[in-house]
mmCIF file of C-alpha atoms and ligand atoms in Angstrom:
data_model
loop_
_atom_site.group_PDB
_atom_site.id
_atom_site.type_symbol
_atom_site.label_atom_id
_atom_site.label_comp_id
_atom_site.label_asym_id
_atom_site.label_seq_id
_atom_site.Cartn_x
_atom_site.Cartn_y
_atom_site.Cartn_z
ATOM 1 C CA MET A 473 8.856 -24.681 1.279
ATOM 2 C CA ALA A 474 9.319 -24.915 4.930
ATOM 3 C CA GLU A 475 6.788 -24.017 8.169
ATOM 4 C CA PRO A 476 5.730 -20.758 8.382
ATOM 5 C CA SER A 477 8.024 -19.283 11.079
ATOM 6 C CA PHE A 478 5.165 -16.761 12.046
ATOM 7 C CA PRO A 479 1.918 -17.964 11.944
ATOM 8 C CA ILE A 480 -0.468 -15.821 11.269
ATOM 9 C CA ALA A 481 -3.498 -17.560 12.384
ATOM 10 C CA GLY A 482 -5.270 -16.938 15.308
ATOM 11 C CA ARG A 483 -3.745 -13.389 14.751
ATOM 12 C CA THR A 484 -4.802 -9.690 14.922
ATOM 13 C CA VAL A 485 -3.085 -7.850 12.307
ATOM 14 C CA TRP A 486 -3.324 -3.808 11.520
ATOM 15 C CA VAL A 487 -3.251 -2.806 7.972
ATOM 16 C CA ALA A 488 -2.292 1.039 8.568
ATOM 17 C CA GLY A 489 -3.220 2.335 4.774
ATOM 18 C CA HIS A 490 -5.979 -0.032 3.839
ATOM 19 C CA ARG A 491 -7.894 2.004 1.618
ATOM 20 C CA GLY A 492 -5.126 2.482 0.059
ATOM 21 C CA LEU A 493 -3.422 0.792 -3.159
ATOM 22 C CA VAL A 494 -1.817 -1.486 -1.081
ATOM 23 C CA GLY A 495 -2.777 -1.276 2.022
ATOM 24 C CA SER A 496 -6.758 -2.961 0.326
ATOM 25 C CA ALA A 497 -4.675 -5.683 -1.858
ATOM 26 C CA ILE A 498 -3.311 -6.756 1.584
ATOM 27 C CA VAL A 499 -7.229 -7.024 2.881
ATOM 28 C CA ARG A 500 -7.862 -9.140 -0.131
ATOM 29 C CA ARG A 501 -5.130 -11.204 0.582
ATOM 30 C CA LEU A 502 -5.950 -11.275 3.897
ATOM 31 C CA ALA A 503 -10.038 -12.247 3.948
ATOM 32 C CA GLY A 504 -8.626 -15.921 3.086
ATOM 33 C CA GLU A 505 -7.427 -15.844 6.629
ATOM 34 C CA PRO A 506 -8.181 -17.088 10.534
ATOM 35 C CA ILE A 507 -5.734 -14.837 11.052
ATOM 36 C CA GLY A 508 -7.799 -13.430 15.098
ATOM 37 C CA GLY A 509 -9.179 -10.176 13.668
ATOM 38 C CA LEU A 510 -7.993 -7.251 11.862
ATOM 39 C CA ILE A 511 -7.447 -3.579 12.529
ATOM 40 C CA THR A 512 -7.954 -0.873 10.215
ATOM 41 C CA ALA A 513 -8.449 3.098 10.861
ATOM 42 C CA THR A 514 -8.839 5.797 8.547
ATOM 43 C CA SER A 515 -6.496 8.648 8.122
ATOM 44 C CA ALA A 516 -9.708 10.725 9.520
ATOM 45 C CA GLU A 517 -9.983 8.595 12.453
ATOM 46 C CA VAL A 518 -6.118 8.726 12.450
ATOM 47 C CA ASP A 519 -3.519 11.007 11.902
ATOM 48 C CA LEU A 520 -0.423 9.176 11.881
ATOM 49 C CA ARG A 521 1.260 11.999 11.810
ATOM 50 C CA ARG A 522 0.711 12.426 15.248
ATOM 51 C CA GLN A 523 2.837 10.610 17.442
ATOM 52 C CA ASP A 524 0.480 10.694 20.636
ATOM 53 C CA VAL A 525 -2.914 9.682 18.447
ATOM 54 C CA THR A 526 -0.750 6.979 16.634
ATOM 55 C CA GLU A 527 1.027 5.940 20.280
ATOM 56 C CA ALA A 528 -2.738 5.900 21.508
ATOM 57 C CA PHE A 529 -4.527 3.889 18.610
ATOM 58 C CA VAL A 530 -2.326 0.615 19.110
ATOM 59 C CA ARG A 531 -1.696 1.218 22.994
ATOM 60 C CA SER A 532 -5.876 0.456 22.072
ATOM 61 C CA GLU A 533 -6.130 -2.206 19.557
ATOM 62 C CA ARG A 534 -2.435 -3.562 20.554
ATOM 63 C CA PRO A 535 -2.271 -5.487 16.913
ATOM 64 C CA ASP A 536 -0.436 -8.468 17.320
ATOM 65 C CA VAL A 537 0.857 -7.268 13.785
ATOM 66 C CA LEU A 538 1.575 -4.393 11.820
ATOM 67 C CA ILE A 539 1.663 -3.697 7.189
ATOM 68 C CA LEU A 540 2.780 -0.471 6.995
ATOM 69 C CA ALA A 541 1.035 0.638 4.260
ATOM 70 C CA ALA A 542 0.262 4.194 4.457
ATOM 71 C CA ALA A 543 2.273 6.795 2.674
ATOM 72 C CA ARG A 544 2.236 10.008 0.469
ATOM 73 C CA VAL A 545 2.211 8.464 -2.984
ATOM 74 C CA GLY A 546 2.651 9.888 -5.832
ATOM 75 C CA GLY A 547 3.486 9.650 -9.508
ATOM 76 C CA ILE A 548 6.535 11.712 -11.103
ATOM 77 C CA HIS A 549 5.164 15.262 -10.657
ATOM 78 C CA ALA A 550 2.921 14.945 -7.284
ATOM 79 C CA ASN A 551 6.610 14.195 -5.800
ATOM 80 C CA ARG A 552 8.774 16.911 -7.244
ATOM 81 C CA SER A 553 6.206 19.290 -7.047
ATOM 82 C CA ALA A 554 5.695 18.717 -3.320
ATOM 83 C CA GLN A 555 8.744 17.108 -1.711
ATOM 84 C CA GLY A 556 8.799 18.378 1.470
ATOM 85 C CA GLN A 557 5.274 16.697 2.266
ATOM 86 C CA PHE A 558 6.294 14.293 0.518
ATOM 87 C CA LEU A 559 9.515 13.925 3.018
ATOM 88 C CA TYR A 560 7.587 14.696 6.366
ATOM 89 C CA ASP A 561 4.289 13.030 5.926
ATOM 90 C CA ASN A 562 5.252 9.915 5.227
ATOM 91 C CA LEU A 563 8.531 10.584 7.767
ATOM 92 C CA MET A 564 5.937 10.844 9.911
ATOM 93 C CA ILE A 565 4.264 7.816 9.552
ATOM 94 C CA ALA A 566 6.789 5.419 9.918
ATOM 95 C CA ALA A 567 8.872 6.778 12.849
ATOM 96 C CA ASN A 568 5.357 7.317 14.691
ATOM 97 C CA CYS A 569 4.050 3.531 13.798
ATOM 98 C CA LEU A 570 7.258 1.709 14.048
ATOM 99 C CA GLU A 571 8.143 3.700 17.825
ATOM 100 C CA ALA A 572 3.977 2.646 18.588
ATOM 101 C CA ALA A 573 5.027 -0.711 17.520
ATOM 102 C CA ARG A 574 8.430 -1.075 19.485
ATOM 103 C CA ALA A 575 6.961 -0.167 22.625
ATOM 104 C CA ASN A 576 3.792 -1.753 22.573
ATOM 105 C CA GLY A 577 5.296 -5.005 21.439
ATOM 106 C CA VAL A 578 4.084 -5.892 18.430
ATOM 107 C CA ALA A 579 5.265 -9.282 17.519
ATOM 108 C CA LYS A 580 5.659 -8.258 14.368
ATOM 109 C CA THR A 581 5.698 -5.485 11.899
ATOM 110 C CA VAL A 582 6.107 -5.256 7.861
ATOM 111 C CA VAL A 583 7.610 -2.189 7.003
ATOM 112 C CA LEU A 584 6.384 -1.388 2.905
ATOM 113 C CA GLY A 585 9.424 0.749 1.308
ATOM 114 C CA SER A 586 9.780 2.086 -2.527
ATOM 115 C CA SER A 587 12.567 1.291 -4.962
ATOM 116 C CA CYS A 588 12.900 4.663 -5.687
ATOM 117 C CA ILE A 589 15.351 4.072 -2.473
ATOM 118 C CA TYR A 590 18.208 3.041 -4.525
ATOM 119 C CA PRO A 591 20.880 5.522 -6.488
ATOM 120 C CA ARG A 592 19.369 6.900 -9.934
ATOM 121 C CA GLY A 593 22.707 5.396 -11.882
ATOM 122 C CA ALA A 594 22.595 2.629 -9.363
ATOM 123 C CA HIS A 595 23.288 -0.988 -11.806
ATOM 124 C CA GLN A 596 21.177 -2.792 -13.381
ATOM 125 C CA PRO A 597 19.525 -5.204 -11.692
ATOM 126 C CA MET A 598 19.478 -3.392 -8.339
ATOM 127 C CA GLY A 599 20.500 -5.219 -5.737
ATOM 128 C CA GLU A 600 19.639 -4.588 -2.490
ATOM 129 C CA ASP A 601 23.462 -3.953 -1.475
ATOM 130 C CA GLN A 602 23.345 -0.417 -3.835
ATOM 131 C CA LEU A 603 21.289 1.115 -0.550
ATOM 132 C CA LEU A 604 23.746 3.881 -0.130
ATOM 133 C CA THR A 605 26.257 4.170 -3.064
ATOM 134 C CA GLY A 606 25.431 7.459 -4.633
ATOM 135 C CA PRO A 607 23.328 10.143 -5.653
ATOM 136 C CA LEU A 608 18.536 9.949 -5.659
ATOM 137 C CA GLU A 609 16.820 10.870 -8.167
ATOM 138 C CA PRO A 610 16.412 13.749 -7.878
ATOM 139 C CA THR A 611 12.086 14.085 -9.330
ATOM 140 C CA ASN A 612 11.157 11.745 -5.580
ATOM 141 C CA GLU A 613 14.510 12.553 -3.356
ATOM 142 C CA GLY A 614 11.839 13.148 -0.494
ATOM 143 C CA TYR A 615 9.983 10.159 -0.336
ATOM 144 C CA ALA A 616 13.406 7.678 -1.663
ATOM 145 C CA ILE A 617 15.303 9.619 1.984
ATOM 146 C CA ALA A 618 11.416 9.172 3.743
ATOM 147 C CA LYS A 619 11.011 5.469 3.111
ATOM 148 C CA ILE A 620 15.205 5.303 3.402
ATOM 149 C CA ALA A 621 14.739 6.247 7.209
ATOM 150 C CA ALA A 622 12.056 3.450 7.414
ATOM 151 C CA LEU A 623 13.836 1.097 6.262
ATOM 152 C CA GLU A 624 16.760 2.256 8.979
ATOM 153 C CA LEU A 625 14.765 2.469 12.010
ATOM 154 C CA ALA A 626 13.167 -0.701 11.211
ATOM 155 C CA LYS A 627 16.762 -2.397 11.100
ATOM 156 C CA MET A 628 18.349 -0.150 14.407
ATOM 157 C CA TYR A 629 15.049 -1.653 15.862
ATOM 158 C CA ARG A 630 15.864 -5.019 15.185
ATOM 159 C CA ARG A 631 19.820 -4.292 16.574
ATOM 160 C CA GLN A 632 18.721 -2.408 20.137
ATOM 161 C CA TYR A 633 15.856 -3.859 20.620
ATOM 162 C CA GLY A 634 15.375 -7.238 19.130
ATOM 163 C CA MET A 635 12.066 -5.993 16.868
ATOM 164 C CA ASP A 636 10.578 -7.902 15.223
ATOM 165 C CA ALA A 637 10.190 -5.444 12.065
ATOM 166 C CA ILE A 638 11.111 -6.461 8.295
ATOM 167 C CA SER A 639 11.264 -4.404 4.994
ATOM 168 C CA LEU A 640 10.151 -4.970 1.896
ATOM 169 C CA MET A 641 10.677 -2.930 -1.224
ATOM 170 C CA PRO A 642 8.396 -2.919 -3.835
ATOM 171 C CA THR A 643 8.519 -2.030 -8.099
ATOM 172 C CA ASN A 644 6.332 0.403 -9.786
ATOM 173 C CA LEU A 645 2.813 -1.318 -8.691
ATOM 174 C CA TYR A 646 -0.331 -1.044 -10.059
ATOM 175 C CA GLY A 647 -3.964 -2.612 -9.647
ATOM 176 C CA PRO A 648 -7.713 -1.739 -8.263
ATOM 177 C CA GLU A 649 -8.595 0.965 -5.787
ATOM 178 C CA ASP A 650 -5.083 3.057 -7.207
ATOM 179 C CA ASN A 651 -4.572 6.948 -7.619
ATOM 180 C CA PHE A 652 -5.721 7.250 -11.880
ATOM 181 C CA ASP A 653 -5.415 11.263 -11.646
ATOM 182 C CA LEU A 654 -4.655 12.636 -14.879
ATOM 183 C CA GLU A 655 -2.001 14.992 -12.713
ATOM 184 C CA THR A 656 -0.802 13.155 -9.066
ATOM 185 C CA SER A 657 -1.215 9.505 -10.090
ATOM 186 C CA HIS A 658 1.707 7.352 -10.962
ATOM 187 C CA VAL A 659 2.616 6.196 -15.217
ATOM 188 C CA LEU A 660 0.201 2.848 -15.390
ATOM 189 C CA PRO A 661 -3.163 4.176 -14.206
ATOM 190 C CA ALA A 662 -2.270 7.513 -15.482
ATOM 191 C CA LEU A 663 -1.827 6.549 -19.042
ATOM 192 C CA LEU A 664 -5.274 3.341 -18.906
ATOM 193 C CA HIS A 665 -7.022 6.744 -17.669
ATOM 194 C CA LYS A 666 -5.692 9.093 -20.956
ATOM 195 C CA ILE A 667 -6.075 6.078 -22.916
ATOM 196 C CA HIS A 668 -9.509 5.455 -21.639
ATOM 197 C CA ASN A 669 -11.019 8.661 -22.356
ATOM 198 C CA ALA A 670 -9.463 8.820 -26.008
ATOM 199 C CA ARG A 671 -11.208 5.892 -27.310
ATOM 200 C CA ALA A 672 -14.489 7.266 -25.396
ATOM 201 C CA THR A 673 -14.216 10.349 -27.063
ATOM 202 C CA SER A 674 -12.635 9.053 -30.305
ATOM 203 C CA ALA A 675 -9.509 12.056 -29.579
ATOM 204 C CA ALA A 676 -6.608 11.410 -32.282
ATOM 205 C CA THR A 677 -4.008 12.355 -30.097
ATOM 206 C CA VAL A 678 -3.265 10.743 -26.514
ATOM 207 C CA PRO A 679 0.118 12.833 -24.749
ATOM 208 C CA VAL A 680 2.870 10.656 -22.562
ATOM 209 C CA TRP A 681 4.635 12.746 -20.247
ATOM 210 C CA GLY A 682 8.873 12.553 -21.264
ATOM 211 C CA THR A 683 9.952 11.293 -23.902
ATOM 212 C CA GLY A 684 9.029 8.055 -23.404
ATOM 213 C CA ARG A 685 12.949 6.248 -23.232
ATOM 214 C CA PRO A 686 13.350 5.642 -19.411
ATOM 215 C CA ARG A 687 11.874 1.706 -18.636
ATOM 216 C CA ARG A 688 10.106 0.904 -15.509
ATOM 217 C CA GLU A 689 9.316 -2.454 -13.602
ATOM 218 C CA PHE A 690 5.629 -3.213 -12.521
ATOM 219 C CA LEU A 691 4.282 -5.594 -10.124
ATOM 220 C CA HIS A 692 0.980 -6.571 -9.641
ATOM 221 C CA VAL A 693 -0.390 -5.021 -6.625
ATOM 222 C CA ASP A 694 -2.054 -9.008 -5.571
ATOM 223 C CA ASP A 695 1.249 -9.905 -6.743
ATOM 224 C CA LEU A 696 3.315 -7.117 -3.822
ATOM 225 C CA ALA A 697 0.498 -8.202 -1.308
ATOM 226 C CA GLU A 698 1.844 -12.540 -1.820
ATOM 227 C CA ALA A 699 4.507 -11.670 -0.583
ATOM 228 C CA THR A 700 3.989 -8.961 1.755
ATOM 229 C CA ILE A 701 2.188 -12.237 3.707
ATOM 230 C CA PHE A 702 4.524 -15.195 2.741
ATOM 231 C CA ALA A 703 7.530 -12.954 3.854
ATOM 232 C CA LEU A 704 5.301 -12.293 7.608
ATOM 233 C CA GLU A 705 4.947 -15.617 7.777
ATOM 234 C CA ARG A 706 8.555 -16.547 6.523
ATOM 235 C CA TYR A 707 11.123 -13.929 6.933
ATOM 236 C CA SER A 708 12.784 -12.390 10.134
ATOM 237 C CA GLY A 709 15.959 -10.739 8.899
ATOM 238 C CA GLU A 710 17.847 -7.000 9.101
ATOM 239 C CA GLN A 711 18.438 -7.473 5.465
ATOM 240 C CA HIS A 712 15.054 -5.729 3.442
ATOM 241 C CA LEU A 713 14.185 -7.603 0.377
ATOM 242 C CA ASN A 714 13.285 -6.469 -2.878
ATOM 243 C CA VAL A 715 10.477 -7.497 -4.481
ATOM 244 C CA GLY A 716 9.411 -6.946 -7.905
ATOM 245 C CA THR A 717 8.834 -9.263 -11.694
ATOM 246 C CA GLY A 718 12.507 -8.395 -12.464
ATOM 247 C CA LYS A 719 10.999 -7.494 -15.964
ATOM 248 C CA ASP A 720 11.339 -4.089 -17.938
ATOM 249 C CA ILE A 721 9.655 -1.561 -20.065
ATOM 250 C CA SER A 722 10.017 1.179 -21.121
ATOM 251 C CA ILE A 723 7.458 4.042 -21.765
ATOM 252 C CA ARG A 724 6.417 3.882 -25.199
ATOM 253 C CA GLU A 725 6.160 -0.332 -25.252
ATOM 254 C CA LEU A 726 4.326 0.684 -22.022
ATOM 255 C CA ALA A 727 1.943 2.628 -23.819
ATOM 256 C CA GLU A 728 1.790 0.713 -27.259
ATOM 257 C CA LEU A 729 -0.040 -1.973 -25.261
ATOM 258 C CA ILE A 730 -2.586 -0.473 -23.440
ATOM 259 C CA ALA A 731 -3.730 1.708 -26.612
ATOM 260 C CA GLU A 732 -3.585 -2.561 -27.723
ATOM 261 C CA ILE A 733 -5.832 -3.912 -24.691
ATOM 262 C CA VAL A 734 -8.224 -0.712 -24.424
ATOM 263 C CA GLY A 735 -8.440 -0.381 -28.191
ATOM 264 C CA TRP A 736 -7.279 2.991 -29.482
ATOM 265 C CA GLU A 737 -5.476 3.835 -32.293
ATOM 266 C CA GLY A 738 -4.192 7.280 -31.919
ATOM 267 C CA GLU A 739 -1.222 9.033 -31.676
ATOM 268 C CA LEU A 740 1.198 8.861 -28.756
ATOM 269 C CA GLU A 741 2.264 12.788 -28.311
ATOM 270 C CA PHE A 742 5.376 12.225 -25.810
ATOM 271 C CA ASP A 743 6.106 15.437 -24.170
ATOM 272 C CA PRO A 744 9.671 16.707 -23.143
ATOM 273 C CA ASP A 745 8.776 19.400 -21.287
ATOM 274 C CA MET A 746 7.822 16.715 -18.324
ATOM 275 C CA PRO A 747 10.630 14.831 -16.720
ATOM 276 C CA ASP A 748 11.741 11.415 -17.679
ATOM 277 C CA GLY A 749 12.865 10.713 -14.173
ATOM 278 C CA THR A 750 14.824 7.924 -13.421
ATOM 279 C CA PRO A 751 16.653 6.293 -16.495
ATOM 280 C CA ARG A 752 15.930 2.536 -15.434
ATOM 281 C CA LYS A 753 15.534 0.995 -12.290
ATOM 282 C CA LEU A 754 14.947 -3.101 -13.011
ATOM 283 C CA LEU A 755 15.211 -4.172 -9.279
ATOM 284 C CA ASP A 756 16.805 -8.035 -8.699
ATOM 285 C CA ILE A 757 14.593 -10.100 -7.030
ATOM 286 C CA SER A 758 16.741 -13.267 -6.248
ATOM 287 C CA ARG A 759 16.553 -12.679 -2.560
ATOM 288 C CA ILE A 760 13.198 -13.317 -1.958
ATOM 289 C CA GLU A 761 13.170 -15.945 -5.216
ATOM 290 C CA ALA A 762 15.758 -17.929 -2.568
ATOM 291 C CA LEU A 763 12.854 -17.916 -0.427
ATOM 292 C CA GLY A 764 10.373 -19.364 -2.461
ATOM 293 C CA TRP A 765 8.701 -16.463 -3.384
ATOM 294 C CA SER A 766 7.868 -15.740 -7.011
ATOM 295 C CA PRO A 767 5.926 -13.450 -9.207
ATOM 296 C CA SER A 768 2.375 -15.210 -11.535
ATOM 297 C CA ILE A 769 0.374 -12.207 -12.399
ATOM 298 C CA GLY A 770 1.741 -10.667 -16.301
ATOM 299 C CA LEU A 771 1.880 -7.268 -17.232
ATOM 300 C CA ARG A 772 -1.250 -7.794 -20.514
ATOM 301 C CA GLU A 773 -2.732 -9.935 -18.108
ATOM 302 C CA GLY A 774 -3.033 -7.307 -14.834
ATOM 303 C CA ILE A 775 -3.673 -4.880 -17.450
ATOM 304 C CA ALA A 776 -6.090 -5.888 -18.692
ATOM 305 C CA ALA A 777 -7.488 -7.057 -15.310
ATOM 306 C CA THR A 778 -7.062 -3.525 -14.665
ATOM 307 C CA TYR A 779 -9.178 -1.862 -16.702
ATOM 308 C CA ASP A 780 -12.056 -4.346 -16.535
ATOM 309 C CA TRP A 781 -11.299 -2.609 -12.200
ATOM 310 C CA PHE A 782 -11.643 0.818 -13.839
ATOM 311 C CA LEU A 783 -14.529 0.024 -16.091
ATOM 312 C CA ALA A 784 -16.662 -1.251 -13.272
ATOM 313 C CA ASN A 785 -15.959 1.349 -10.813
ATOM 314 C CA SER A 786 -15.721 4.652 -13.251
ATOM 315 C CA GLU A 787 -17.758 6.706 -11.741
ATOM 316 C CA SER A 788 -15.857 7.135 -7.760
ATOM 317 C CA ILE A 789 -12.555 6.677 -9.175
ATOM 318 C CA VAL A 790 -12.540 10.325 -10.988
ATOM 319 C CA THR A 791 -14.446 11.773 -8.418
ATOM 320 C CA ARG A 792 -13.413 9.756 -5.253
ATOM 321 C CA PRO A 793 -10.887 12.965 -3.280
ATOM 322 C CA ARG A 794 -6.975 12.467 -3.341
HETATM 323 O O1 GFB B 1153 5.800 6.430 -12.367
HETATM 324 P P1 GFB B 1153 5.468 7.820 -12.257
HETATM 325 O O2 GFB B 1153 4.581 8.807 -12.920
HETATM 326 O O3 GFB B 1153 6.688 8.344 -11.027
HETATM 327 O O4 GFB B 1153 6.310 7.949 -14.112
HETATM 328 P P2 GFB B 1153 8.537 6.996 -11.500
HETATM 329 C C1 GFB B 1153 7.397 7.132 -14.312
HETATM 330 C C2 GFB B 1153 7.453 7.244 -16.081
HETATM 331 O O5 GFB B 1153 6.599 7.313 -16.809
HETATM 332 C C3 GFB B 1153 8.754 8.609 -16.141
HETATM 333 C C4 GFB B 1153 6.109 8.346 -17.187
HETATM 334 O O6 GFB B 1153 9.615 8.894 -17.003
HETATM 335 C C5 GFB B 1153 7.325 9.458 -16.947
HETATM 336 O O7 GFB B 1153 7.670 11.189 -17.111
HETATM 337 N N1 GFB B 1153 5.202 9.274 -17.909
HETATM 338 C C6 GFB B 1153 3.991 9.646 -19.367
HETATM 339 C C7 GFB B 1153 3.991 9.498 -16.493
HETATM 340 N N2 GFB B 1153 3.363 9.670 -19.321
HETATM 341 C C8 GFB B 1153 2.965 10.008 -17.746
HETATM 342 C C9 GFB B 1153 1.732 10.281 -17.411
HETATM 343 O O8 GFB B 1153 0.764 10.276 -17.271
HETATM 344 N N3 GFB B 1153 2.136 10.507 -15.591
HETATM 345 C C10 GFB B 1153 3.105 9.796 -15.381
HETATM 346 N N4 GFB B 1153 2.651 9.770 -13.877
HETATM 347 N N5 GFB B 1153 4.177 9.450 -15.738
HETATM 348 C C11 GFB B 1153 7.019 6.790 -8.505
HETATM 349 C C12 GFB B 1153 8.303 7.847 -7.802
HETATM 350 O O9 GFB B 1153 8.364 7.809 -9.887
HETATM 351 O O10 GFB B 1153 8.290 5.750 -8.134
HETATM 352 C C13 GFB B 1153 7.382 7.013 -6.713
HETATM 353 O O11 GFB B 1153 7.896 9.019 -8.184
HETATM 354 C C14 GFB B 1153 7.732 6.285 -6.149
HETATM 355 O O12 GFB B 1153 7.736 8.353 -5.721
HETATM 356 C C15 GFB B 1153 6.726 5.420 -7.927
HETATM 357 O O13 GFB B 1153 8.859 5.736 -6.365
HETATM 358 C C16 GFB B 1153 7.518 3.993 -6.812
HETATM 359 O O14 GFB B 1153 8.014 5.444 -11.923
HETATM 360 O O15 GFB B 1153 9.317 7.717 -12.097
#
C-alpha cells in the first residue's frame, strides 16, 4: 500500500460531533495515532448551526484537519416526522463547518454523508455515479438533501478554492454510543433494545416496523472510523466514496439474527402501518476497495459486540437525553 499522501502525525484534528456514534468511533481510532492534538466541542459549547459561533471557534482553534461527523440523525420514523428540522440543522452544520474550514485554512476536511443520498429506485448495488439520477426516498428526503448539499459544497470548494475536502458516503451504521431510543433510533439498535427488553420480561412477541421485506446493509462504526482515517491520509479528490460491506440482509433476517444473539425465542410481529422506506440500498464499494480499504467486522460479530456494550452501559443509554 502506498505511503500516506497526507500523514496525520503531528496534525491537530477537530472531530465535529465527537460524542455521537461516528464521532466517538473516530476519537477511539485516533487514540493510537501520534496526532498533534484532538479538538472537540459539545453542541452546547459550540452550536454549529450558528455561522458566527462556528467561525469564531475555528478561528480560535485553527485545526489542521476537520472530520465532520456532527449531524442531526435518526431512524425512519424520526426522519419522516421532522423533515424540516433534519434538512435545516444538517444544512447549516455542513455549510458553516465547510465555510469556516475554508476561511481559516484547514488543510484537510472529511465530510461524512449517508447512503440515503441515492435515489429510491437506484440500481443495486448503488455506485457513486447514481447520485442525483432519480427521486429520493420520501421518508428521509430532508436529511438526504442536506447530505447531498454538503457533498456538493465540498466538491465545489475544491474546484473554486483548491480546498482539500473529501466526502465519504457510509451505509447504515451501528455500534457503541449509538442512539437506542425505541422511537428515534435506527433499526439495528431499536431491535436490539426491543428484543433485550422482551428477553428480560419474558415477552412472547416483539413489534417490528414494516413488512420485514426491505433489505439493509450494516457497517460497524469502527470499520467506518478505519475507512475515514484511511481516506484522510490516502485520498484526495472530488469524487465521493461509498463505504460499506457490499452485503445486505432483510429486516426479518436481521431481527431473527438479533433474537438468536440476545437469546430470545418469541414471535416477531410485523406492523405494516409503519413505513418500510427504501426497499434496498446496497452500496457498490469497489472504488474505496481499489484504494486498499475493506471492512473487517462481520455482522454477527459486530452485533454481539454491540450487545455486550449495550449491557455494560444500559443505565446511561436509557436515560441519555437525545
Ligand atoms: O434504520 P431505519 O430506521 O432507517 O429503518 P432507514 C430501516 C428499516 O427497518 C425500515 C424497519 O424498513 C423500518 O421500517 N424497522 C423495523 C425499524 N423495526 C424498526 C424499529 O423498531 N425501528 C426502526 N428505526 N426501524 C435511514 C434514514 O433510513 O437510513 C436516515 O432514515 C439515514 O436518514 C439512515 O440515512 C442511514 O435505513 O430506512
